[in-house]
């Protein structure tokens, strides 16, 4: 099989040196920076190649076999492959692979099941405790047009309290119970959520964006057997292109498909859907299961290492790819911690912690994650070293010489585990 047209770097560099230069700088930044942002990863060269294909050029409104344009026979092949692989990988009745991003996948759930500005309620975790902008934030359409009621984690354990969520559900009678979060490190009890939804006759919607790759690799419990609808992004732990997928039970398939197109989106991004098909295939391999296990064990190791450095790990640990940490015990806030880590070549993000007394733009915490380093092959010993570097840098944040040493230690790790080696 040959393809005599492939995306052409030389053509880009000649046509647009400004864009080409920024892309080259980004490759170098990725090669020299340790990626601990829990929602980021490295897509494989095969995934990147599919995205850079001529499927970019094709309009294909509709679904495979039912398009509004001619010439869709090959985009139909990739979209069908993506659909069938998503169904097989997760054991789902139905998959819609067209959402451009997680926010659009979540909008499709609203479109399928809710009337805007009606009494229909959704019960979701508040953003400040690990929810998401699209889970009812007042600045997002989810909170502007839909009626979200927030639950919180328990103040003592900093974990979900299923009895309290059940009580709130009985009081509020939501149409949808939403689980699945962006900064919640622990395992989520899908049986409990299913039973809460059943108790009040609600649908169970899971936003599995953060941990779906771990489910694919068998390292975190899958919500798919329990939920009516599951949305997820494909670029986080699943290690695919930027985009999203909706899985649902057969009875909701028509409503979800209509909500994605034509309600929320127009032409699908078939080059990205091709890349989604590739990442789904990759996620079926034994290597991927080993990867998912490595993500979780190295996150545990990183969390323990940070605790050993005097940083407080929210909820006492992690069962997933991320740890949420309260950095106040080492004498600073999340914003400064992010900046210090950045100076030594470690990318993390500041993050609110449950019941945070500090404001969102200068919160008490940081969020760290291992999907990126685990893709590079790093494991528990490297995460111990990373925790030690972070502890050293944060404690000695005013000492340029120590920070230089920390940067050199990060450089040594990045040399041993190269990003996109040539
Ligand atoms: N921005 C993503 C995250 O970092 O968790 C969620 O959309």
XYZ file of C-alpha atoms and ligand atoms in Angstrom:
429
model
C 0.000 0.000 0.000
C 1.451 3.373 -0.934
C 0.261 6.920 -0.571
C 2.251 9.223 -2.791
C 0.848 12.266 -1.044
C 1.766 12.805 2.586
C 1.743 16.014 4.565
C 4.823 17.913 3.492
C 6.920 19.704 6.121
C 9.197 21.355 3.533
C 6.166 22.844 1.762
C 4.910 24.290 5.040
C 8.315 25.712 5.968
C 8.567 27.376 2.552
C 4.976 28.639 2.364
C 4.628 29.867 5.905
C 7.843 30.080 7.911
C 6.027 31.819 10.799
C 3.648 28.919 11.377
C 6.347 26.344 10.632
C 8.666 28.056 13.114
C 6.057 27.978 15.881
C 5.383 24.294 15.201
C 9.109 23.519 15.309
C 9.377 25.405 18.592
C 6.457 23.424 19.979
C 8.168 20.122 19.086
C 11.282 21.342 20.912
C 9.222 22.472 23.902
C 7.578 19.040 24.079
C 10.981 17.367 23.880
C 12.467 19.408 26.706
C 9.466 19.616 29.062
C 8.130 16.893 31.305
C 4.408 16.712 30.637
C 2.577 16.210 33.917
C -0.646 17.905 32.835
C -3.168 15.164 33.590
C -5.330 15.840 30.526
C -2.462 15.815 27.984
C -0.658 13.013 26.202
C 1.368 12.191 23.068
C -0.563 10.875 20.066
C 1.301 8.234 18.082
C 2.909 9.093 14.717
C 0.166 6.973 13.065
C -2.577 9.044 14.713
C -0.839 12.280 13.673
C -0.426 11.003 10.093
C -4.129 10.173 9.759
C -5.021 13.695 10.911
C -2.667 15.250 8.371
C -4.372 13.385 5.503
C -6.480 14.636 2.589
C -9.632 13.535 4.408
C -9.355 17.088 5.736
C -10.756 18.166 2.358
C -14.031 16.251 2.386
C -17.512 17.417 3.322
C -19.607 14.571 4.678
C -22.653 15.850 6.574
C -24.735 12.924 7.672
C -23.611 9.457 8.696
C -21.989 6.535 6.794
C -24.290 5.480 3.941
C -26.558 8.520 4.530
C -24.570 11.589 3.426
C -25.595 14.899 1.901
C -22.575 14.859 -0.479
C -21.221 12.448 -3.057
C -17.716 11.000 -2.935
C -18.029 9.787 0.643
C -17.128 6.136 0.015
C -13.713 6.342 1.706
C -14.651 8.605 4.580
C -17.500 6.151 5.151
C -14.876 3.419 5.525
C -12.970 5.278 8.252
C -16.060 6.485 10.081
C -17.507 2.965 10.101
C -14.204 1.577 11.354
C -14.152 4.164 14.147
C -17.758 3.381 15.120
C -17.264 -0.386 15.100
C -13.965 -0.179 17.005
C -15.453 2.125 19.655
C -18.384 -0.267 20.138
C -16.090 -3.289 20.345
C -13.472 -1.709 22.619
C -16.021 -0.534 25.178
C -18.822 -3.065 24.671
C -21.260 -0.288 23.720
C -24.520 -0.603 21.762
C -23.953 2.599 19.790
C -21.154 5.069 19.079
C -21.194 8.525 17.543
C -17.623 9.478 16.608
C -18.323 12.944 15.165
C -18.129 15.349 18.146
C -15.373 17.857 17.499
C -14.487 18.078 21.199
C -15.668 17.107 24.652
C -17.809 20.233 24.992
C -19.694 19.335 21.800
C -20.200 15.735 22.958
C -21.668 17.083 26.188
C -23.842 19.533 24.256
C -25.200 16.553 22.338
C -26.371 15.037 25.623
C -28.221 18.258 26.417
C -29.692 18.305 22.908
C -30.821 14.689 23.132
C -32.392 14.730 26.583
C -33.073 18.247 27.891
C -35.204 21.251 27.025
C -33.309 24.528 27.463
C -34.553 26.781 30.265
C -36.984 24.114 31.438
C -37.423 22.415 34.803
C -35.279 19.441 33.643
C -32.513 19.104 36.193
C -29.030 17.600 35.978
C -27.173 16.571 39.121
C -23.415 17.042 38.672
C -20.267 17.551 40.763
C -19.517 21.251 41.258
C -16.546 22.587 39.282
C -14.695 23.587 42.464
C -14.662 19.942 43.612
C -13.499 18.442 40.326
C -16.426 18.856 37.908
C -16.073 20.567 34.527
C -17.034 23.826 32.869
C -19.622 21.972 30.769
C -21.181 20.393 33.871
C -23.269 23.441 34.763
C -20.799 26.288 35.237
C -22.712 29.605 35.089
C -20.292 30.938 32.451
C -20.923 27.962 30.141
C -24.021 27.227 28.083
C -24.604 24.191 30.330
C -25.213 26.501 33.269
C -26.804 29.333 31.276
C -29.462 27.273 29.518
C -29.796 24.185 31.693
C -30.725 23.581 35.260
C -27.747 22.012 37.050
C -27.760 21.157 40.735
C -24.309 20.586 42.238
C -23.160 17.913 44.656
C -19.877 18.119 46.567
C -17.272 15.742 47.923
C -17.189 15.027 51.645
C -15.205 17.609 53.624
C -13.354 15.004 55.699
C -12.541 12.296 53.157
C -12.487 14.607 50.098
C -14.223 11.728 48.315
C -17.742 11.222 46.969
C -20.371 10.476 49.588
C -22.893 8.337 47.728
C -25.512 8.511 50.501
C -25.522 12.295 50.327
C -25.697 12.273 46.534
C -28.654 9.874 46.773
C -30.413 12.133 49.297
C -29.867 15.155 47.045
C -31.175 13.210 44.040
C -34.324 12.253 45.954
C -34.846 15.866 46.954
C -34.155 17.355 43.495
C -35.557 14.577 41.202
C -33.108 15.262 38.326
C -33.708 14.016 34.807
C -30.004 13.179 34.520
C -27.432 12.137 37.097
C -23.940 13.046 35.865
C -20.725 11.417 37.056
C -17.179 11.600 35.688
C -14.843 14.441 36.572
C -11.667 16.329 35.703
C -9.910 16.507 39.050
C -11.177 13.540 41.051
C -8.398 11.010 41.647
C -10.321 8.119 43.157
C -12.250 5.227 41.705
C -15.919 6.018 41.020
C -18.558 3.529 42.136
C -20.648 3.018 38.995
C -22.997 0.572 40.731
C -23.836 3.251 43.305
C -24.403 5.894 40.621
C -26.631 3.525 38.616
C -28.695 2.810 41.677
C -28.993 6.540 42.546
C -30.220 7.250 39.004
C -32.654 4.314 39.155
C -33.996 5.434 42.530
C -35.214 8.691 41.000
C -35.969 7.464 37.460
C -33.070 9.494 36.001
C -30.701 8.764 33.147
C -27.084 8.107 34.131
C -24.618 10.132 32.050
C -20.883 9.623 32.557
C -18.303 12.077 31.236
C -15.365 9.665 31.070
C -12.998 12.031 29.265
C -10.202 11.812 31.798
C -10.037 8.079 32.466
C -11.500 6.432 29.342
C -8.077 5.194 28.204
C -7.604 3.526 31.566
C -10.968 1.772 31.089
C -9.889 0.671 27.595
C -6.734 -0.826 29.087
C -8.546 -2.445 32.013
C -6.882 -0.269 34.676
C -10.020 1.579 35.860
C -13.631 0.352 36.030
C -15.612 1.059 32.886
C -18.855 3.015 33.247
C -20.201 1.709 29.923
C -22.184 -1.277 31.302
C -23.891 1.020 33.838
C -24.532 4.301 32.028
C -27.222 5.330 29.552
C -24.741 7.610 27.831
C -20.974 8.046 28.081
C -19.109 11.004 26.569
C -15.346 11.192 26.339
C -12.520 13.013 24.660
C -10.078 10.994 22.576
C -6.868 12.914 23.282
C -6.325 12.353 26.995
C -5.644 8.865 28.395
C -6.897 7.352 25.110
C -3.916 8.977 23.367
C -5.727 9.878 20.154
C -6.487 13.044 18.191
C -8.217 16.017 19.803
C -11.909 15.184 19.600
C -14.662 13.230 21.306
C -17.034 10.282 21.074
C -20.480 9.556 22.518
C -21.448 5.998 23.459
C -25.017 5.156 24.386
C -27.582 2.445 24.771
C -29.436 1.512 21.597
C -32.663 3.170 22.766
C -30.896 6.565 22.793
C -28.973 6.139 19.523
C -31.330 8.173 17.311
C -31.608 11.020 19.810
C -27.819 11.238 20.212
C -27.136 11.087 16.465
C -29.687 13.829 15.764
C -28.260 15.942 18.574
C -24.691 15.718 17.215
C -25.807 16.367 13.625
C -27.707 18.436 12.636
C -28.477 19.968 16.043
C -24.966 20.853 17.300
C -22.549 20.397 14.410
C -22.253 20.570 10.642
C -19.633 18.752 8.598
C -17.705 16.105 10.533
C -13.887 16.263 10.655
C -13.221 13.048 8.743
C -9.419 13.354 9.013
C -9.817 13.480 12.791
C -12.317 10.607 12.695
C -9.690 8.609 10.750
C -7.250 9.338 13.573
C -9.885 8.310 16.134
C -10.176 4.966 14.333
C -6.389 4.550 14.578
C -6.235 5.319 18.301
C -9.118 2.943 19.020
C -7.234 0.181 17.206
C -4.085 1.002 19.184
C -6.070 0.871 22.434
C -7.082 -2.739 21.716
C -3.481 -3.952 21.881
C -1.868 -5.720 24.858
C 0.721 -2.913 24.877
C -2.030 -0.451 25.634
C -3.227 -2.506 28.615
C 0.342 -2.449 29.917
C 0.403 1.318 29.306
C -2.837 1.869 31.254
C -1.514 -0.158 34.205
C 1.735 1.853 34.104
C -0.216 5.141 34.167
C -2.024 4.170 37.385
C 0.922 2.661 39.226
C 3.159 5.586 38.332
C 0.459 8.067 39.471
C 0.350 6.255 42.828
C 4.118 6.431 43.014
C 4.125 10.146 42.139
C 1.429 10.888 44.754
C 3.340 8.969 47.429
C 6.582 10.700 46.449
C 4.939 14.136 46.703
C 3.500 13.220 50.100
C 7.035 12.227 51.175
C 8.133 15.737 50.113
C 5.630 17.258 52.542
C 2.914 18.064 49.996
C -0.635 17.093 51.044
C -2.289 14.690 48.614
C -6.030 15.412 48.461
C -8.141 12.393 49.515
C -4.948 10.644 50.632
C -3.965 9.113 47.303
C -5.085 8.152 43.824
C -6.624 5.217 41.962
C -6.291 6.819 38.545
C -3.946 8.809 36.337
C -3.929 11.984 38.415
C -3.253 13.330 41.852
C -4.601 16.527 43.302
C -2.197 18.156 45.756
C -2.462 20.892 48.328
C 0.875 22.720 48.161
C 0.283 25.089 51.099
C 2.244 22.844 53.498
C 5.408 23.732 51.548
C 4.604 27.414 51.912
C 3.139 28.525 48.594
C -0.018 28.435 46.476
C -0.853 26.594 43.248
C -0.134 29.545 40.970
C 3.416 29.954 42.246
C 3.944 26.167 42.278
C 2.936 26.016 38.605
C 5.385 28.814 37.766
C 8.277 27.225 39.703
C 7.671 23.829 38.058
C 7.571 25.565 34.683
C 10.958 27.160 35.394
C 12.515 23.733 35.956
C 10.874 22.201 32.867
C 7.866 20.448 34.408
C 4.404 21.302 33.051
C 1.633 21.015 35.636
C -1.474 23.070 36.315
C -2.648 25.002 39.316
C -5.938 23.600 40.541
C -8.534 24.315 43.169
C -8.912 21.746 45.908
C -12.237 20.882 47.565
C -13.393 23.664 49.931
C -10.462 25.790 48.744
C -10.193 29.032 50.725
C -8.167 30.563 47.862
C -9.612 32.030 44.611
C -9.661 29.940 41.363
C -6.873 31.980 39.735
C -4.574 31.479 42.721
C -5.813 28.238 44.249
C -4.217 26.115 46.974
C -3.450 23.162 44.772
C -1.867 21.628 41.740
C -3.004 18.714 39.574
C -0.411 16.274 38.278
C -0.899 13.292 35.999
C 1.049 10.461 34.430
C -0.576 9.754 31.015
C 2.275 11.618 29.272
C 5.303 10.188 31.116
C 3.839 6.669 30.942
C 3.590 7.014 27.144
C 7.315 7.849 27.122
C 7.953 4.650 29.102
C 8.522 6.253 32.510
C 7.415 4.202 35.480
C 7.553 4.164 39.282
C 11.303 4.921 39.739
C 11.093 7.923 37.409
C 8.014 9.230 39.248
C 9.920 9.030 42.539
C 12.631 11.141 40.928
C 10.038 13.606 39.570
C 8.422 13.970 43.005
C 11.836 14.640 44.500
C 12.583 17.289 41.839
C 9.222 19.003 42.462
C 9.746 18.965 46.238
C 13.292 20.325 45.892
C 12.230 23.068 43.463
C 9.222 24.202 45.504
C 11.163 24.298 48.776
C 14.084 26.177 47.160
C 12.065 28.358 44.829
C 14.188 31.439 45.448
C 17.496 29.619 44.921
C 18.526 29.861 41.268
C 21.310 27.309 41.649
C 18.984 24.626 43.037
C 16.461 25.326 40.290
C 19.232 24.953 37.712
C 20.076 21.545 39.206
C 16.397 20.569 39.110
C 16.199 21.575 35.445
C 19.257 19.439 34.700
C 17.614 16.450 36.421
C 14.500 16.949 34.252
C 16.753 17.171 31.190
C 18.402 13.898 32.103
C 14.998 12.193 32.344
C 13.873 13.635 29.005
C 17.088 12.386 27.388
C 16.487 8.892 28.694
C 12.818 8.908 27.602
C 12.778 10.976 24.407
C 9.641 12.510 22.901
C 9.125 11.553 19.223
C 12.711 10.335 18.765
C 13.791 11.028 15.202
N -9.240 21.081 30.075
C -9.419 19.716 30.446
C -8.630 19.342 31.662
O -7.512 19.804 31.755
O -9.084 18.587 32.497
C -10.837 19.336 30.578
O -11.546 19.752 29.464
